[in-house]
XYZ file of C-alpha atoms in Angstrom:
475
model
C -22.500 6.643 -6.087
C -21.502 6.964 -2.419
C -23.854 4.268 -1.168
C -22.758 1.936 -3.961
C -19.151 2.428 -2.900
C -19.978 1.644 0.705
C -21.831 -1.466 -0.429
C -18.751 -2.617 -2.355
C -16.513 -2.109 0.686
C -18.862 -3.355 3.397
C -17.509 -6.360 5.260
C -14.101 -6.365 3.585
C -11.041 -6.857 5.816
C -10.132 -3.190 5.193
C -11.541 -0.137 3.458
C -8.111 1.085 2.364
C -4.468 0.008 2.288
C -3.108 -1.126 5.643
C -2.470 -4.101 7.895
C -2.198 -5.018 11.540
C 1.550 -5.407 10.954
C 1.744 -1.766 9.893
C -0.226 -0.639 12.932
C 2.210 -2.554 15.130
C 5.198 -1.064 13.319
C 3.892 2.466 13.761
C 3.200 1.717 17.408
C 6.811 0.572 17.760
C 8.092 3.749 16.083
C 5.944 5.867 18.400
C 7.860 4.446 21.370
C 6.449 3.711 24.834
C 3.025 5.325 25.174
C 2.434 7.613 28.156
C 0.732 6.121 31.189
C -0.332 2.634 32.160
C -3.593 2.960 30.223
C -2.923 5.610 27.524
C -5.834 7.694 26.265
C -6.057 7.272 22.487
C -8.180 9.098 19.941
C -8.650 7.067 16.727
C -9.779 9.720 14.237
C -11.585 8.377 11.178
C -11.581 4.907 12.716
C -13.696 3.118 10.089
C -14.621 -0.383 11.287
C -11.855 -0.065 13.871
C -8.998 -2.431 13.052
C -6.462 -0.030 14.586
C -8.700 0.792 17.550
C -9.095 -2.885 18.424
C -5.361 -3.523 18.202
C -4.479 -0.468 20.292
C -6.966 -1.431 22.976
C -5.923 -5.082 23.049
C -2.150 -4.899 22.600
C -1.269 -1.443 23.948
C -3.804 -1.521 26.783
C -5.234 1.783 25.571
C -8.561 3.405 26.331
C -9.691 4.315 22.819
C -12.186 6.922 21.702
C -13.024 6.004 18.112
C -14.517 8.720 15.907
C -16.111 8.397 12.467
C -19.051 9.899 10.562
C -20.321 6.597 9.108
C -22.517 4.942 11.704
C -22.388 1.412 10.198
C -18.613 1.464 10.723
C -19.089 2.433 14.362
C -21.718 -0.267 14.836
C -19.315 -2.834 13.374
C -16.570 -1.685 15.738
C -18.873 -1.796 18.752
C -19.846 -5.384 17.950
C -16.226 -6.445 17.397
C -15.131 -4.826 20.657
C -17.847 -6.664 22.554
C -16.875 -9.981 20.955
C -13.250 -9.498 22.062
C -14.127 -8.373 25.561
C -12.920 -4.832 24.833
C -16.230 -3.041 25.203
C -15.094 -1.115 28.297
C -11.923 0.088 26.580
C -13.459 1.431 23.350
C -15.944 4.307 23.102
C -17.383 5.288 19.736
C -18.543 8.733 18.644
C -20.220 9.820 15.403
C -18.483 13.106 14.695
C -16.336 14.727 12.002
C -12.653 14.344 12.843
C -11.950 18.082 12.622
C -14.921 19.096 14.815
C -14.188 17.263 18.027
C -15.837 18.299 21.310
C -13.041 17.293 23.673
C -11.181 19.637 26.055
C -7.559 20.544 25.460
C -4.966 17.877 26.393
C -7.561 15.082 26.414
C -5.409 12.417 24.729
C -1.954 10.921 25.087
C -2.093 9.577 21.527
C -3.964 10.620 18.403
C -4.074 7.910 15.739
C -5.437 8.113 12.179
C -4.811 5.537 9.456
C -6.012 6.162 5.912
C -8.512 8.866 6.811
C -6.787 12.246 7.157
C -7.374 13.118 3.494
C -11.076 13.593 4.230
C -10.322 16.906 5.936
C -6.782 17.564 4.681
C -3.396 16.877 6.253
C -2.747 20.389 7.590
C -6.337 20.939 8.729
C -6.242 17.729 10.747
C -2.839 18.403 12.308
C -3.745 21.939 13.343
C -7.146 21.039 14.768
C -5.790 18.049 16.716
C -2.754 19.703 18.272
C -4.633 21.201 21.189
C -6.014 17.769 22.087
C -2.597 16.246 22.796
C -1.446 16.077 26.388
C 2.153 17.059 27.229
C 4.447 14.311 25.997
C 1.778 13.079 23.587
C 2.284 11.672 20.098
C 0.341 11.854 16.850
C 0.507 8.947 14.382
C -1.064 9.493 10.984
C -0.830 7.979 7.520
C -1.021 10.172 4.450
C -0.973 9.469 0.726
C 1.880 11.256 -1.058
C 4.057 11.397 -4.147
C 7.137 9.188 -4.143
C 8.623 10.917 -7.191
C 9.059 14.497 -8.353
C 7.858 13.531 -11.825
C 4.756 11.299 -11.625
C 3.277 10.012 -14.861
C 0.600 12.062 -16.653
C -1.901 9.269 -15.961
C -1.254 9.453 -12.234
C -1.481 13.237 -12.154
C -4.735 13.154 -14.105
C -6.179 10.586 -11.730
C -5.241 12.230 -8.447
C -5.486 15.875 -9.465
C -9.284 16.215 -9.207
C -9.432 14.108 -6.043
C -6.729 15.114 -3.590
C -3.625 17.305 -3.957
C -0.787 14.910 -3.209
C 2.552 16.278 -1.995
C 5.987 14.797 -1.410
C 7.163 13.580 1.979
C 9.415 16.650 2.235
C 6.430 18.953 1.716
C 4.368 17.020 4.233
C 7.196 17.202 6.784
C 7.342 20.970 6.258
C 3.582 21.183 6.738
C 3.813 19.189 9.970
C 6.502 21.509 11.325
C 4.445 24.531 10.339
C 1.486 23.057 12.251
C 3.597 22.809 15.413
C 5.162 19.336 15.359
C 8.576 17.799 14.994
C 8.783 14.720 12.796
C 10.091 11.683 14.643
C 9.665 9.074 11.871
C 8.391 8.591 8.333
C 7.560 5.026 7.267
C 6.215 4.061 3.799
C 3.617 1.314 3.954
C 4.681 -1.972 2.294
C 3.105 -2.775 -1.045
C 1.437 -5.814 0.477
C -0.739 -3.406 2.482
C -2.375 -2.372 -0.795
C -3.105 -5.861 -2.071
C -3.351 -8.539 0.604
C -6.237 -7.140 2.618
C -7.608 -4.498 0.293
C -7.309 -4.650 -3.491
C -7.372 -8.451 -3.789
C -10.556 -8.926 -1.696
C -12.042 -5.831 -3.358
C -11.309 -7.280 -6.815
C -13.128 -10.450 -5.848
C -16.091 -8.369 -4.677
C -16.074 -6.429 -7.962
C -16.172 -9.644 -9.977
C -19.437 -10.616 -8.268
C -21.122 -7.193 -8.321
C -24.002 -6.366 -10.637
C -23.468 -2.961 -12.305
C -27.204 -2.707 -12.965
C -28.294 -3.573 -9.416
C -31.517 -1.576 -8.954
C -31.023 -1.565 -5.186
C -27.653 0.185 -5.575
C -27.996 3.264 -7.803
C -24.642 4.286 -9.209
C -23.124 0.803 -8.909
C -21.905 0.837 -12.507
C -20.133 4.127 -11.931
C -18.679 2.884 -8.651
C -17.344 -0.295 -10.267
C -15.687 1.692 -13.049
C -14.047 4.025 -10.536
C -12.694 1.185 -8.401
C -11.369 -0.688 -11.440
C -9.610 2.478 -12.623
C -8.017 2.919 -9.214
C -6.727 -0.670 -9.091
C -5.410 -0.432 -12.650
C -3.577 2.789 -11.823
C -1.896 1.183 -8.828
C -0.849 -1.825 -10.873
C 0.680 0.273 -13.671
C 1.867 3.421 -11.881
C 2.103 2.421 -8.219
C 5.692 3.627 -7.936
C 4.448 7.229 -8.320
C 2.593 7.398 -4.992
C 2.332 5.696 -1.648
C 0.838 5.826 1.801
C 3.320 6.681 4.540
C 3.080 6.787 8.299
C 4.221 9.866 10.226
C 5.103 9.878 13.924
C 4.779 13.483 15.152
C 5.363 15.211 18.497
C 4.189 18.719 19.394
C 6.975 21.264 19.538
C 7.549 23.040 22.842
C 6.479 26.348 21.303
C 3.744 25.887 18.693
C 4.270 27.542 15.334
C 1.099 29.431 14.614
C 2.399 31.416 11.676
C 0.623 30.948 8.397
C 3.324 32.095 6.018
C 5.028 28.704 5.845
C 1.780 26.789 5.551
C 0.630 29.062 2.746
C 3.390 27.744 0.538
C 1.778 24.279 0.604
C -1.667 24.403 -0.917
C -4.167 21.596 -0.940
C -5.401 21.118 2.593
C -8.505 19.502 1.191
C -12.097 19.905 2.316
C -14.909 17.535 3.052
C -18.661 17.498 3.255
C -18.881 16.993 6.996
C -22.392 15.629 6.893
C -21.627 13.023 4.195
C -19.686 9.894 5.126
C -16.548 9.328 3.086
C -14.725 6.068 2.549
C -11.358 5.946 4.266
C -9.468 5.536 0.991
C -8.938 6.918 -2.502
C -10.899 8.619 -5.245
C -13.522 5.949 -5.323
C -14.437 7.226 -1.910
C -11.706 9.752 -1.567
C -7.594 7.912 -1.055
C -2.615 4.620 0.567
C 5.748 0.600 -0.943
C 8.658 -0.178 0.898
C 8.773 -1.503 4.418
C 11.473 0.739 5.766
C 11.671 3.178 8.612
C 12.906 6.555 7.403
C 13.571 9.237 10.013
C 12.876 12.787 8.880
C 14.870 15.480 10.620
C 16.158 13.142 13.330
C 19.417 11.397 14.109
C 20.239 7.840 15.036
C 21.928 9.106 18.168
C 18.709 10.558 19.547
C 16.447 7.858 18.114
C 18.321 4.523 18.106
C 15.154 2.574 17.377
C 15.273 4.065 13.855
C 18.672 2.592 13.037
C 17.300 -0.483 11.260
C 16.170 -0.548 7.632
C 16.982 3.074 6.922
C 17.065 2.672 3.152
C 14.262 4.616 1.461
C 12.276 3.802 -1.645
C 13.898 5.063 -4.823
C 11.699 5.721 -7.834
C 14.218 6.911 -10.425
C 14.631 3.526 -12.108
C 14.601 3.306 -15.886
C 13.392 0.025 -17.371
C 14.090 -1.499 -20.777
C 14.259 -4.884 -22.529
C 17.578 -6.683 -22.450
C 19.959 -6.544 -25.415
C 22.741 -8.896 -26.453
C 25.168 -6.675 -24.559
C 23.338 -7.302 -21.268
C 23.847 -11.061 -20.954
C 26.860 -10.827 -18.657
C 25.263 -8.124 -16.486
C 22.105 -10.220 -16.066
C 24.189 -13.226 -15.068
C 26.012 -11.088 -12.497
C 22.747 -9.766 -11.052
C 21.361 -13.282 -10.580
C 24.630 -14.626 -9.196
C 24.840 -11.791 -6.668
C 21.202 -12.053 -5.650
C 21.076 -15.813 -4.987
C 23.306 -18.046 -2.842
C 24.231 -20.314 -5.789
C 24.539 -19.967 -9.553
C 21.391 -22.059 -10.156
C 19.133 -19.160 -11.142
C 21.766 -17.611 -13.409
C 22.048 -20.977 -15.154
C 18.274 -21.205 -15.558
C 18.186 -17.776 -17.237
C 20.938 -18.815 -19.663
C 19.132 -22.084 -20.443
C 15.831 -20.296 -21.044
C 17.541 -17.840 -23.379
C 18.826 -20.799 -25.417
C 15.350 -22.427 -25.625
C 13.377 -21.027 -28.610
C 10.197 -22.667 -27.320
C 10.455 -20.742 -24.031
C 12.225 -17.469 -24.830
C 10.196 -14.455 -25.975
C 12.089 -11.394 -27.182
C 11.096 -8.288 -25.243
C 10.054 -10.087 -22.054
C 13.441 -10.002 -20.319
C 13.443 -6.628 -18.553
C 16.103 -4.634 -16.754
C 15.876 -1.775 -14.280
C 18.761 0.687 -14.475
C 20.158 3.090 -11.922
C 20.413 6.762 -12.959
C 23.967 6.146 -14.213
C 22.759 3.384 -16.559
C 23.977 0.448 -14.451
C 21.604 -2.559 -14.632
C 20.569 -3.432 -11.071
C 17.455 -5.607 -11.404
C 16.170 -8.235 -13.818
C 12.743 -9.780 -14.378
C 12.081 -12.560 -16.880
C 8.870 -13.915 -18.391
C 9.016 -17.036 -20.559
C 6.525 -19.343 -22.251
C 4.853 -22.069 -20.259
C 1.561 -23.896 -20.741
C -1.485 -24.879 -18.711
C -2.727 -28.204 -20.040
C -1.453 -27.216 -23.480
C -2.778 -23.625 -23.470
C -0.079 -20.913 -23.676
C 0.721 -18.818 -20.614
C 3.755 -17.067 -19.149
C 5.842 -17.836 -16.085
C 7.541 -15.018 -14.184
C 11.043 -15.687 -12.889
C 13.818 -15.776 -12.066
C 13.661 -12.210 -10.789
C 16.763 -10.759 -9.170
C 18.122 -7.494 -7.725
C 21.691 -6.578 -6.854
C 22.072 -6.581 -3.034
C 22.996 -2.888 -3.092
C 19.653 -2.051 -4.749
C 17.342 -4.356 -2.812
C 14.342 -2.811 -0.997
C 14.524 0.282 -3.219
C 11.805 -0.499 -5.758
C 14.168 -1.580 -8.541
C 12.837 -5.137 -8.598
C 9.238 -3.952 -8.616
C 10.023 -1.589 -11.495
C 11.490 -4.429 -13.583
C 8.540 -6.728 -12.839
C 5.963 -4.060 -13.660
C 7.762 -3.334 -16.930
C 7.708 -7.038 -17.792
C 4.000 -7.350 -17.040
C 3.270 -4.236 -19.094
C 5.248 -5.657 -22.021
C 3.370 -8.957 -21.782
C 0.060 -7.144 -21.683
C 1.021 -5.117 -24.747
C 1.764 -8.368 -26.612
C -1.760 -9.588 -25.928
C -0.754 -12.246 -23.402
C -3.536 -13.333 -21.095
C -2.050 -15.154 -18.113
C 1.112 -14.967 -15.982
C 2.058 -17.507 -13.317
C 4.597 -17.132 -10.520
C 5.850 -19.325 -7.704
C 7.080 -17.003 -4.993
C 6.555 -15.165 -1.741
C 2.836 -14.587 -1.054
C 3.746 -11.391 0.847
C 5.400 -9.878 -2.231
C 3.702 -10.759 -5.503
C 0.113 -9.733 -4.627
C 1.309 -6.115 -4.995
C 1.244 -6.734 -8.762
C -2.230 -8.253 -8.686
C -1.308 -11.930 -8.330
C -3.728 -14.182 -6.455
C -3.602 -17.925 -5.666
C -3.662 -19.889 -8.938
C -6.058 -22.376 -7.383
C -8.794 -19.755 -7.688
C -8.468 -20.147 -11.465
C -8.373 -23.940 -11.289
C -4.624 -23.953 -12.002
C -2.171 -26.159 -10.109
C 1.579 -26.778 -10.069
C 3.020 -30.126 -11.226
C 4.572 -30.598 -7.779
C 3.607 -30.130 -4.135
C 3.580 -26.441 -3.213
C 1.741 -24.269 -0.635
C -1.448 -22.949 -2.197
C -0.669 -19.323 -1.390
C 2.777 -19.509 -3.050
C 1.544 -20.586 -6.496
C -0.057 -17.465 -7.951
C -1.653 -16.271 -11.182
C -2.413 -12.917 -12.772
C -4.975 -12.469 -15.543
C -3.559 -9.673 -17.711
C -6.787 -9.295 -19.669
C -10.068 -10.181 -17.931
C -11.646 -10.774 -21.365
C -9.017 -13.375 -22.258
C -10.087 -16.993 -21.552
C -8.165 -18.429 -18.599
C -7.152 -22.083 -19.013
C -7.422 -24.553 -16.157
C -5.278 -27.549 -15.329
C -1.643 -28.333 -14.571
C 1.260 -26.006 -15.368
C 3.847 -27.293 -17.860
C 7.172 -25.497 -17.278
C 10.045 -25.066 -19.770
C 12.719 -27.759 -19.534
C 15.209 -25.307 -18.016
C 13.319 -25.452 -14.710
C 13.877 -29.199 -14.409
C 10.326 -30.055 -13.360
């Protein structure tokens, strides 16, 4: 199945969750790099998106290492096209068996690849390579809750032993580092450049392709992974770690022994840089671990972390006032609150069970997501919105939890299509793609990327034509 997986991923923008914006953010968190032309090791570089950015924007001399030669060939060609050939050197070698002398690099960088050898194994084997004052930047997949769903545990258990950020921080300290920053990747990193293009590739793939043995198995595995993220994505995440070697390395094994699951890899077999389909990546906030704002002022902004303890449920008659308050607080005017009230009073638009709330642990409603009936040239569909979150709970995952619950409820009802007009950086995390790809258009002028659609059931016929909104929207 390995070759089939590589065929599915070949030529995509990315082979795992990530973005150039995330690379830049991690570079910012790492602070000024040592030297005028810092020496960077990109371990598990893949086709080299990070290597190219580091060479071009940070002026780095990059040694890019991977065990899949086609990735290295792709990087070499891209570097030549950008005039970066003299700054990037490629090497086909396992990332934990590197031939370099001690203190060879000012920076070690690894996005979406450390799982192939294990977090602790990588950190311990790389430490000697860092020069004094050096920094290690790595992304790792991890639990975002202490109680992940049974489906998520069953999926990840046989593949890679995920741990919490606290356990990973402990493992980093045990390997001889202090943790400067911890930054969860935004949900858009999963969808915009990875799952959405991959889904389009899947739709065109032939499961019985005789030239790609195992393609049917590979397609099933990738679909299962995407479905898990859509339904249980709040259970796990990719996060970036900015690490610095401690002055006196900790070589004891007693602390590390308490965190099992370093992971192993077949060092002669190339492994995709992501999840179980090849092996594994919400919030866009910087979260310092074991640091203070006084010593690291660049970490003062956006210090709220993702919270995953939200309970979701359908609204009841007792929730009407709370929902109005949420919408009034979230938007600059009372327009959206009025739209929700008008939709609730419209029997042709309102569907019981599709107005969802997310509650804080104390039972306080903090987020609301609403799906109501619309049509596409007469065929029934759903429209998502208004969606609102109390300001105190924004950027915590509450809104995403309410939206996911609403989509799950719609799917359980047998609905086939959901439409949303909203931010193209946000809604793709739920699987939305431009509606124009389905032949669906808004009844007014709107940027193509902002009008989006989600097919809840691929077997359900998708209508084409113009969207007909409920009267409450005034369009």
